[in-house]
Coordinates of C-alpha atoms in Angstrom, one line a residue:
Chain A
X1 CA 135.5 92.4 52.6
X2 CA 138.7 93.7 51.2
X3 CA 140.5 94.0 48.0
X4 CA 144.3 93.8 47.9
X5 CA 146.6 93.2 45.0
X6 CA 150.3 93.2 44.5
X7 CA 152.4 93.0 41.3
X8 CA 156.0 92.0 40.9
X9 CA 157.4 93.3 37.6
X10 CA 160.8 93.3 36.0
X11 CA 161.5 96.8 37.1
X12 CA 159.4 97.3 40.2
X13 CA 156.6 96.2 42.5
X14 CA 153.2 97.8 43.3
X15 CA 151.2 97.0 46.4
X16 CA 147.6 98.3 46.9
X17 CA 145.0 97.6 49.5
X18 CA 141.6 99.2 50.2
X19 CA 140.7 100.2 53.7
X20 CA 137.1 99.2 54.1
X21 CA 136.1 96.7 56.8
X22 CA 132.6 95.6 57.4
X23 CA 130.7 93.4 59.7
X24 CA 127.4 93.2 57.9
X25 CA 126.4 96.3 56.0
X26 CA 125.8 98.6 59.0
X27 CA 129.2 98.4 60.7
X28 CA 131.5 99.9 58.1
X29 CA 134.9 101.3 59.1
X30 CA 138.2 102.3 57.7
X31 CA 141.3 100.3 58.7
X32 CA 144.7 100.2 57.3
X33 CA 145.4 96.7 55.8
X34 CA 148.9 97.5 54.3
X35 CA 152.0 97.9 56.4
X36 CA 155.6 98.6 55.5
X37 CA 158.8 97.5 57.2
X38 CA 162.4 97.7 56.4
X39 CA 165.8 99.3 56.8
X40 CA 166.8 101.9 54.3
X41 CA 169.5 100.5 51.9
X42 CA 169.1 97.0 53.3
X43 CA 165.6 95.7 53.1
X44 CA 162.1 96.7 52.1
X45 CA 159.0 94.7 53.0
X46 CA 155.3 95.3 52.5
X47 CA 152.7 93.2 54.3
X48 CA 149.0 93.2 53.1
X49 CA 146.1 91.3 54.6
X50 CA 142.5 90.3 54.0
X51 CA 140.1 88.4 56.3
X52 CA 139.4 88.6 60.0
X53 CA 140.5 92.1 61.1
X54 CA 141.1 90.8 64.6
X55 CA 143.5 88.1 63.4
X56 CA 145.2 90.5 61.0
X57 CA 145.7 93.2 63.6
X58 CA 147.1 90.7 66.1
X59 CA 149.6 89.6 63.5
X60 CA 150.7 93.1 62.7
X61 CA 151.0 93.9 66.4
X62 CA 153.1 90.8 67.1
X63 CA 155.4 91.5 64.1
X64 CA 155.9 95.2 65.2
X65 CA 156.4 94.1 68.8
X66 CA 159.1 91.6 67.7
X67 CA 160.9 94.4 65.7
X68 CA 160.6 96.9 68.6
X69 CA 161.8 94.4 71.2
X70 CA 164.7 93.3 68.9
X71 CA 163.7 89.7 69.0
X72 CA 166.4 87.6 67.5
X73 CA 164.2 86.6 64.6
X74 CA 162.0 89.4 63.3
X75 CA 161.1 91.0 59.9
X76 CA 164.2 93.2 60.1
X77 CA 166.6 90.3 60.7
X78 CA 165.3 87.3 58.8
X79 CA 167.8 86.2 56.1
X80 CA 165.3 85.9 53.2
X81 CA 161.8 87.0 52.2
X82 CA 160.8 83.3 52.2
X83 CA 161.8 83.2 55.9
X84 CA 159.7 86.4 56.4
X85 CA 156.7 84.8 54.8
X86 CA 157.1 81.6 56.9
X87 CA 157.3 83.8 60.0
X88 CA 154.2 85.6 59.2
X89 CA 152.4 82.4 58.3
X90 CA 153.4 80.8 61.6
X91 CA 152.4 83.9 63.6
X92 CA 149.0 83.9 61.8
X93 CA 148.4 80.3 62.6
X94 CA 149.2 80.8 66.2
X95 CA 146.8 83.7 66.5
X96 CA 144.0 81.8 64.7
X97 CA 144.6 78.6 66.8
X98 CA 144.5 80.7 70.0
X99 CA 141.2 82.4 68.9
X100 CA 139.6 79.0 68.0
X101 CA 140.7 77.6 71.3
X102 CA 139.1 80.5 73.3
X103 CA 136.0 80.2 71.2
X104 CA 136.0 76.4 71.8
X105 CA 135.4 75.9 68.1
X106 CA 138.3 74.2 66.4
X107 CA 136.7 74.1 62.9
X108 CA 135.6 77.8 62.9
X109 CA 136.5 79.8 59.9
X110 CA 135.6 83.1 61.6
X111 CA 139.2 83.9 62.5
X112 CA 140.7 83.2 59.1
X113 CA 143.1 85.7 57.5
X114 CA 145.4 85.7 54.5
X115 CA 148.5 87.8 53.8
X116 CA 150.7 88.9 51.0
X117 CA 154.3 89.8 51.6
X118 CA 156.6 91.3 49.1
X119 CA 159.8 93.3 48.9
X120 CA 163.5 93.0 48.6
X121 CA 166.5 92.2 50.8
X122 CA 169.9 93.6 49.7
X123 CA 171.8 91.2 47.4
X124 CA 168.6 89.2 46.7
X125 CA 165.9 89.3 44.1
X126 CA 162.6 91.2 44.7
X127 CA 160.0 88.6 45.7
X128 CA 156.3 88.5 46.4
X129 CA 154.5 85.8 48.4
X130 CA 150.9 84.8 48.9
X131 CA 150.5 83.4 52.5
X132 CA 147.5 81.1 52.8
X133 CA 145.4 80.8 56.0
X134 CA 147.1 77.4 56.5
X135 CA 150.4 79.2 57.0
X136 CA 152.1 78.0 53.8
X137 CA 152.9 80.2 50.9
X138 CA 153.5 80.5 47.2
X139 CA 155.8 82.9 45.3
X140 CA 155.0 85.1 42.3
X141 CA 156.8 84.1 39.2
X142 CA 157.4 85.6 35.7
X143 CA 154.4 83.6 34.5
X144 CA 152.2 84.8 37.4
X145 CA 153.3 88.3 38.2
X146 CA 150.4 89.3 40.5
X147 CA 148.4 88.1 43.4
X148 CA 145.1 89.3 44.8
X149 CA 143.3 88.9 48.1
X150 CA 139.7 89.3 49.0
X151 CA 137.1 90.5 46.5
X152 CA 139.5 89.7 43.6
X153 CA 137.2 88.7 40.8
X154 CA 135.8 92.0 39.7
X155 CA 139.2 93.5 39.1
X156 CA 141.0 90.4 37.7
X157 CA 140.0 90.8 34.0
X158 CA 141.8 94.1 33.6
X159 CA 145.0 92.7 35.3
X160 CA 144.8 89.6 33.2
X161 CA 144.6 91.7 30.0
X162 CA 147.2 94.3 30.8
X163 CA 149.8 93.0 33.2
X164 CA 152.7 90.7 32.4
X165 CA 156.1 90.5 34.1
X166 CA 157.6 92.8 31.5
X167 CA 155.0 95.5 31.8
X168 CA 156.2 99.0 32.6
X169 CA 155.6 99.9 36.3
X170 CA 153.6 103.0 35.5
X171 CA 151.5 101.1 33.0
X172 CA 150.8 98.4 35.5
X173 CA 149.9 101.1 38.0
X174 CA 147.2 102.3 35.6
X175 CA 145.7 98.8 35.3
X176 CA 145.9 98.3 39.0
X177 CA 144.0 101.5 39.8
X178 CA 141.3 100.6 37.2
X179 CA 141.1 97.2 38.8
X180 CA 140.3 98.9 42.1
X181 CA 137.9 101.3 40.3
X182 CA 135.9 98.4 38.8
X183 CA 135.9 96.6 42.1
X184 CA 134.7 99.6 44.1
X185 CA 132.1 100.3 41.4
X186 CA 130.6 96.8 41.6
X187 CA 131.0 95.8 45.3
X188 CA 130.0 97.9 48.3
X189 CA 132.3 96.0 50.7
X190 CA 135.4 97.5 49.0
X191 CA 136.0 101.2 49.5
X192 CA 138.3 104.1 49.4
X193 CA 140.8 105.2 50.5
X194 CA 143.4 102.9 48.8
X195 CA 146.9 102.5 50.3
X196 CA 149.5 102.2 47.5
X197 CA 153.2 101.6 47.6
X198 CA 155.4 101.6 44.5
X199 CA 158.9 100.2 44.7
X200 CA 161.7 100.5 42.2
X201 CA 163.6 97.2 42.1
X202 CA 167.1 97.3 43.6
X203 CA 166.6 100.8 45.0
X204 CA 166.2 99.5 48.6
X205 CA 164.6 102.8 49.3
X206 CA 161.6 102.8 51.7
X207 CA 158.9 104.7 49.8
X208 CA 156.4 106.7 52.0
X209 CA 153.6 105.2 50.1
X210 CA 150.4 107.1 49.3
X211 CA 146.8 107.0 50.5
X212 CA 144.5 107.6 47.6
X213 CA 141.2 109.0 48.7
X214 CA 138.1 110.1 46.7
X215 CA 139.7 113.6 46.2
X216 CA 142.9 112.2 44.6
X217 CA 143.3 114.0 41.3
X218 CA 145.2 111.3 39.5
X219 CA 142.7 108.5 40.5
X220 CA 139.8 110.7 39.5
X221 CA 141.3 111.5 36.1
X222 CA 141.9 107.8 35.5
X223 CA 138.5 106.7 36.4
X224 CA 136.8 109.5 34.4
X225 CA 138.9 108.9 31.3
X226 CA 138.6 105.2 31.6
X227 CA 134.8 105.4 31.8
X228 CA 134.8 107.6 28.7
X229 CA 137.2 105.3 26.9
X230 CA 135.1 102.2 27.7
X231 CA 131.9 104.1 26.6
X232 CA 133.5 105.2 23.3
X233 CA 135.1 101.9 22.6
X234 CA 131.9 100.0 23.1
X235 CA 130.0 102.2 20.7
X236 CA 132.7 101.7 18.1
X237 CA 132.4 97.9 18.2
X238 CA 130.4 96.3 15.5
X239 CA 126.7 95.7 16.3
X240 CA 125.6 92.1 16.2
X241 CA 124.3 90.8 12.9
X242 CA 120.6 90.7 12.4
X243 CA 120.5 86.9 12.2
X244 CA 121.4 86.8 15.9
X245 CA 117.9 88.0 16.6
X246 CA 116.0 85.2 14.8
Chain B
X1 CA 130.7 76.5 37.5
X2 CA 128.5 78.4 35.1
X3 CA 128.0 81.9 33.9
X4 CA 124.5 83.1 32.9
X5 CA 123.2 86.6 32.5
X6 CA 119.9 88.0 31.4
X7 CA 119.0 91.6 30.6
X8 CA 115.5 93.2 30.5
X9 CA 115.6 96.4 28.4
X10 CA 113.0 98.9 27.3
X11 CA 113.0 97.4 23.8
X12 CA 114.0 93.8 24.3
X13 CA 115.6 91.1 26.4
X14 CA 118.9 89.1 26.0
X15 CA 119.6 85.8 27.6
X16 CA 123.0 84.2 27.6
X17 CA 124.4 81.0 29.2
X18 CA 127.7 79.3 28.9
X19 CA 127.7 75.5 28.5
X20 CA 130.6 74.3 30.6
X21 CA 130.0 71.9 33.5
X22 CA 132.7 70.6 35.7
X23 CA 133.1 68.3 38.6
X24 CA 136.7 69.1 39.6
X25 CA 139.0 70.1 36.8
X26 CA 139.2 66.7 35.1
X27 CA 135.6 66.1 34.4
X28 CA 134.6 68.9 32.1
X29 CA 131.6 68.6 29.7
X30 CA 129.3 70.7 27.6
X31 CA 125.7 70.9 28.6
X32 CA 122.9 73.2 27.6
X33 CA 121.8 75.4 30.5
X34 CA 119.3 77.6 28.6
X35 CA 116.0 76.4 27.4
X36 CA 113.2 78.1 25.5
X37 CA 109.4 77.5 25.8
X38 CA 106.5 79.3 24.4
X39 CA 103.7 79.5 21.9
X40 CA 104.2 81.7 18.9
X41 CA 102.1 84.9 19.1
X42 CA 101.0 84.0 22.7
X43 CA 104.0 83.5 25.0
X44 CA 107.8 83.4 25.0
X45 CA 109.8 82.0 28.0
X46 CA 113.5 81.4 28.6
X47 CA 114.7 79.4 31.5
X48 CA 118.4 79.5 32.5
X49 CA 120.2 77.6 35.3
X50 CA 123.3 77.4 37.4
X51 CA 124.3 75.0 40.1
X52 CA 123.8 71.2 40.4
X53 CA 123.4 69.8 36.9
X54 CA 121.4 66.9 38.2
X55 CA 118.9 69.2 39.9
X56 CA 118.7 71.5 36.9
X57 CA 118.2 68.7 34.4
X58 CA 115.5 67.1 36.6
X59 CA 113.7 70.5 36.7
X60 CA 113.9 70.9 32.9
X61 CA 112.7 67.4 32.4
X62 CA 109.7 67.8 34.7
X63 CA 108.8 71.1 33.1
X64 CA 108.9 69.6 29.6
X65 CA 107.1 66.5 30.7
X66 CA 104.2 68.7 32.2
X67 CA 104.0 70.6 28.9
X68 CA 104.0 67.4 26.8
X69 CA 101.4 65.7 29.0
X70 CA 99.3 68.8 28.9
X71 CA 99.2 69.0 32.7
X72 CA 96.6 71.5 33.8
X73 CA 99.2 73.9 35.0
X74 CA 102.4 74.1 32.9
X75 CA 104.7 76.7 31.4
X76 CA 102.4 77.0 28.4
X77 CA 99.3 77.5 30.5
X78 CA 100.2 79.6 33.6
X79 CA 98.5 82.9 33.6
X80 CA 101.6 85.1 34.4
X81 CA 105.4 84.9 34.4
X82 CA 105.3 85.3 38.2
X83 CA 103.2 82.1 38.3
X84 CA 105.8 80.5 36.0
X85 CA 108.6 81.5 38.3
X86 CA 106.7 80.2 41.3
X87 CA 106.1 76.9 39.4
X88 CA 109.9 76.5 38.6
X89 CA 110.8 77.4 42.2
X90 CA 108.4 74.8 43.6
X91 CA 109.6 72.2 41.2
X92 CA 113.2 72.9 42.1
X93 CA 112.5 72.7 45.8
X94 CA 110.8 69.3 45.3
X95 CA 113.8 67.9 43.3
X96 CA 116.3 69.2 45.9
X97 CA 114.3 67.9 48.9
X98 CA 114.0 64.5 47.3
X99 CA 117.7 64.4 46.6
X100 CA 118.5 65.4 50.2
X101 CA 116.1 62.8 51.5
X102 CA 117.7 60.0 49.4
X103 CA 121.2 61.1 50.5
X104 CA 119.9 61.3 54.1
X105 CA 121.6 64.7 54.4
X106 CA 118.9 67.4 55.0
X107 CA 121.5 70.2 55.3
X108 CA 123.5 69.3 52.1
X109 CA 124.1 72.1 49.6
X110 CA 125.3 69.6 47.0
X111 CA 122.0 69.6 45.2
X112 CA 121.5 73.4 45.1
X113 CA 120.5 75.1 41.9
X114 CA 119.3 78.6 40.9
X115 CA 117.3 79.6 37.9
X116 CA 116.4 82.7 35.9
X117 CA 113.1 82.9 34.0
X118 CA 112.2 85.7 31.6
X119 CA 109.9 86.3 28.7
X120 CA 106.5 87.8 27.9
X121 CA 102.9 86.6 27.8
X122 CA 100.5 88.3 25.4
X123 CA 98.9 91.4 26.9
X124 CA 101.5 91.6 29.7
X125 CA 104.8 93.3 30.2
X126 CA 108.1 91.5 29.5
X127 CA 109.5 90.3 32.8
X128 CA 112.7 88.7 34.1
X129 CA 112.9 86.7 37.4
X130 CA 115.8 85.4 39.5
X131 CA 114.6 82.3 41.3
X132 CA 116.6 81.5 44.4
X133 CA 117.5 78.0 45.7
X134 CA 114.9 78.6 48.4
X135 CA 112.3 78.7 45.6
X136 CA 111.3 82.4 46.0
X137 CA 112.1 84.9 43.4
X138 CA 112.8 88.6 42.6
X139 CA 111.9 90.5 39.5
X140 CA 114.2 92.8 37.4
X141 CA 113.2 96.4 37.5
X142 CA 114.1 99.6 35.6
X143 CA 116.7 100.3 38.3
X144 CA 118.1 96.8 38.1
X145 CA 117.8 95.6 34.6
X146 CA 120.0 92.6 34.6
X147 CA 120.6 89.4 36.7
X148 CA 123.5 87.1 36.7
X149 CA 124.0 83.5 38.0
X150 CA 127.2 81.5 38.8
X151 CA 130.6 83.1 38.2
X152 CA 129.1 86.5 38.0
X153 CA 131.8 88.8 39.4
X154 CA 134.4 88.9 36.5
X155 CA 131.7 90.1 34.1
X156 CA 129.8 92.4 36.3
X157 CA 131.9 95.6 35.9
X158 CA 131.3 95.9 32.1
X159 CA 127.5 95.4 32.6
X160 CA 127.5 97.9 35.5
X161 CA 129.2 100.4 33.3
X162 CA 127.3 99.9 30.0
X163 CA 123.8 98.7 30.7
X164 CA 120.8 100.6 31.9
X165 CA 117.1 99.9 31.2
X166 CA 117.2 102.4 28.3
X167 CA 120.2 100.9 26.6
X168 CA 119.8 99.9 23.0
X169 CA 119.5 96.1 22.7
X170 CA 122.4 95.7 20.2
X171 CA 124.5 97.8 22.5
X172 CA 123.7 95.7 25.5
X173 CA 124.5 92.7 23.4
X174 CA 128.0 94.0 22.9
X175 CA 128.5 94.5 26.6
X176 CA 127.0 91.1 27.4
X177 CA 129.4 89.3 25.0
X178 CA 132.3 91.2 26.5
X179 CA 131.1 90.2 30.0
X180 CA 131.4 86.6 28.8
X181 CA 134.7 87.2 27.2
X182 CA 136.2 88.6 30.4
X183 CA 134.7 85.8 32.5
X184 CA 136.0 83.1 30.1
X185 CA 139.4 84.8 30.0
X186 CA 139.7 84.9 33.8
X187 CA 138.0 81.7 34.9
X188 CA 138.5 78.1 33.6
X189 CA 135.2 76.8 34.8
X190 CA 133.2 79.0 32.3
X191 CA 133.6 78.1 28.7
X192 CA 132.3 78.3 25.1
X193 CA 130.0 77.7 23.4
X194 CA 127.5 80.3 24.7
X195 CA 123.8 80.0 24.1
X196 CA 122.2 83.3 23.3
X197 CA 118.6 84.4 22.8
X198 CA 117.6 87.9 21.8
X199 CA 113.9 88.9 22.1
X200 CA 112.2 92.0 20.8
X201 CA 109.6 93.1 23.3
X202 CA 106.0 92.6 22.2
X203 CA 107.0 90.6 19.2
X204 CA 105.8 87.3 20.8
X205 CA 108.0 85.6 18.2
X206 CA 110.0 82.6 19.4
X207 CA 113.6 83.3 18.3
X208 CA 115.6 80.2 17.4
X209 CA 118.5 81.5 19.5
X210 CA 122.1 81.1 18.6
X211 CA 124.9 79.0 19.9
X212 CA 128.1 81.0 19.8
X213 CA 131.2 78.8 19.6
X214 CA 134.9 79.7 19.3
X215 CA 134.6 80.0 15.5
X216 CA 131.8 82.6 15.7
X217 CA 132.9 85.5 13.5
X218 CA 131.1 88.2 15.4
X219 CA 132.2 87.1 18.8
X220 CA 135.8 86.9 17.6
X221 CA 135.7 90.3 16.1
X222 CA 134.3 91.7 19.3
X223 CA 136.9 90.1 21.5
X224 CA 139.7 91.1 19.3
X225 CA 138.7 94.7 18.8
X226 CA 137.8 95.0 22.5
X227 CA 141.3 93.7 23.5
X228 CA 142.8 96.2 21.1
X229 CA 140.6 99.1 22.4
X230 CA 141.5 98.3 26.0
X231 CA 145.2 98.1 25.2
X232 CA 145.1 101.4 23.3
X233 CA 142.9 103.2 25.9
X234 CA 145.2 102.1 28.7
X235 CA 148.2 103.5 27.0
X236 CA 146.5 106.8 26.4
X237 CA 145.7 107.2 30.1
X238 CA 147.9 109.6 32.0
X239 CA 150.9 108.0 33.8
X240 CA 150.9 108.3 37.6
X241 CA 152.8 111.4 38.9
X242 CA 156.4 110.9 40.1
X243 CA 155.4 111.7 43.7
X244 CA 153.4 108.5 43.8
X245 CA 156.7 106.6 43.9
X246 CA 158.2 108.3 46.9

């Protein structure tokens, strides 16, 4: 499986994806599932994926190819992020339909992928889209500032508790890293390293992004201090009254 | 959906089940999904369920009927908890197979249920079983002291962090209530009230159990103080270094 999350805040955006892929439990590998596109000062786009690695890689390859070949419509030329999300959705549908046709299995879900696309184009608002396997998409709003893909349930409570649209970017980053920590702790199919990109709204700078591995000092301090805080906080909570036993 | 969890500790056992059932989002009801059986001073058994309510209720009805009719083999007469788990598994398979036959759909998963069975019989160790839809079962061990059914992922991280076989019962109870709090917070299909039974090992007392609703003072203090503790602890964590932004 995979765990990806992306948050669109008042002041910035954060994108994070794990890198573990597995077919069963004995074929585990590391693959990048987060890619960046853009033109410094003009547009910044992050694309994340979960699902069939073959489908996802074919989509990434096609998108990069279109940029390299300067196709008339590509991620570096589309007018809006909505158009970009539509383009990715259509590309994904084409890849999936082709795979199903070759496999002669039109109802197969083996080739299913999902994507998230976020970023900003000059003169427009920062946006974040969830692109469904059907190819359509929804946009993050102030009410719903984050999306998740893959093994999303373990890490959802901490985001639900800590992240709103107005949350400070560095604070949301803490919650997001703990969301990954909880997921990795509870589910073998999600694993380090984690690819992270933090974007400051309206900067139109293309951040290098960071790969957080098991030696990352910040991540390790966070997970250690959080484990300690949880342990301490739990002990300080009141014990259940005796009449709960009877 | 449903969320059930049961923990087998050195000194006691805790069983908790929510009571929400839903068919779609517009047919939501409250049903008990945790039942107790036993003979004071001789045996104590708790049975929890998730899945098809029709299958689960049929199983509960059959089990109670066998006890009432003093069938030779029933939950009050079986020699071991393993036998009890086998009996429940077989009863569940019979109900499911009958439902599939009537529906003329042998491969249907509509009628699928799962159960957990735990307790103690005099002179034997306390035990906890997870009974799969196939009718077979596994037993909780010192390495794996808790089982969950239904919407288990949201509430697994806090149990993974806080509960081992040697954990104090009241402490495990805190973690279990927070596990429910996180799940209810993040998933609409799990809801109050929560049925809870706490058992002190070797007491062979049949606890009345407790139904925790939204007015429960202890649960409300826990969820409030926990939310505060999470908020405070998050703020106290170090902020990510500036070079994570670039």
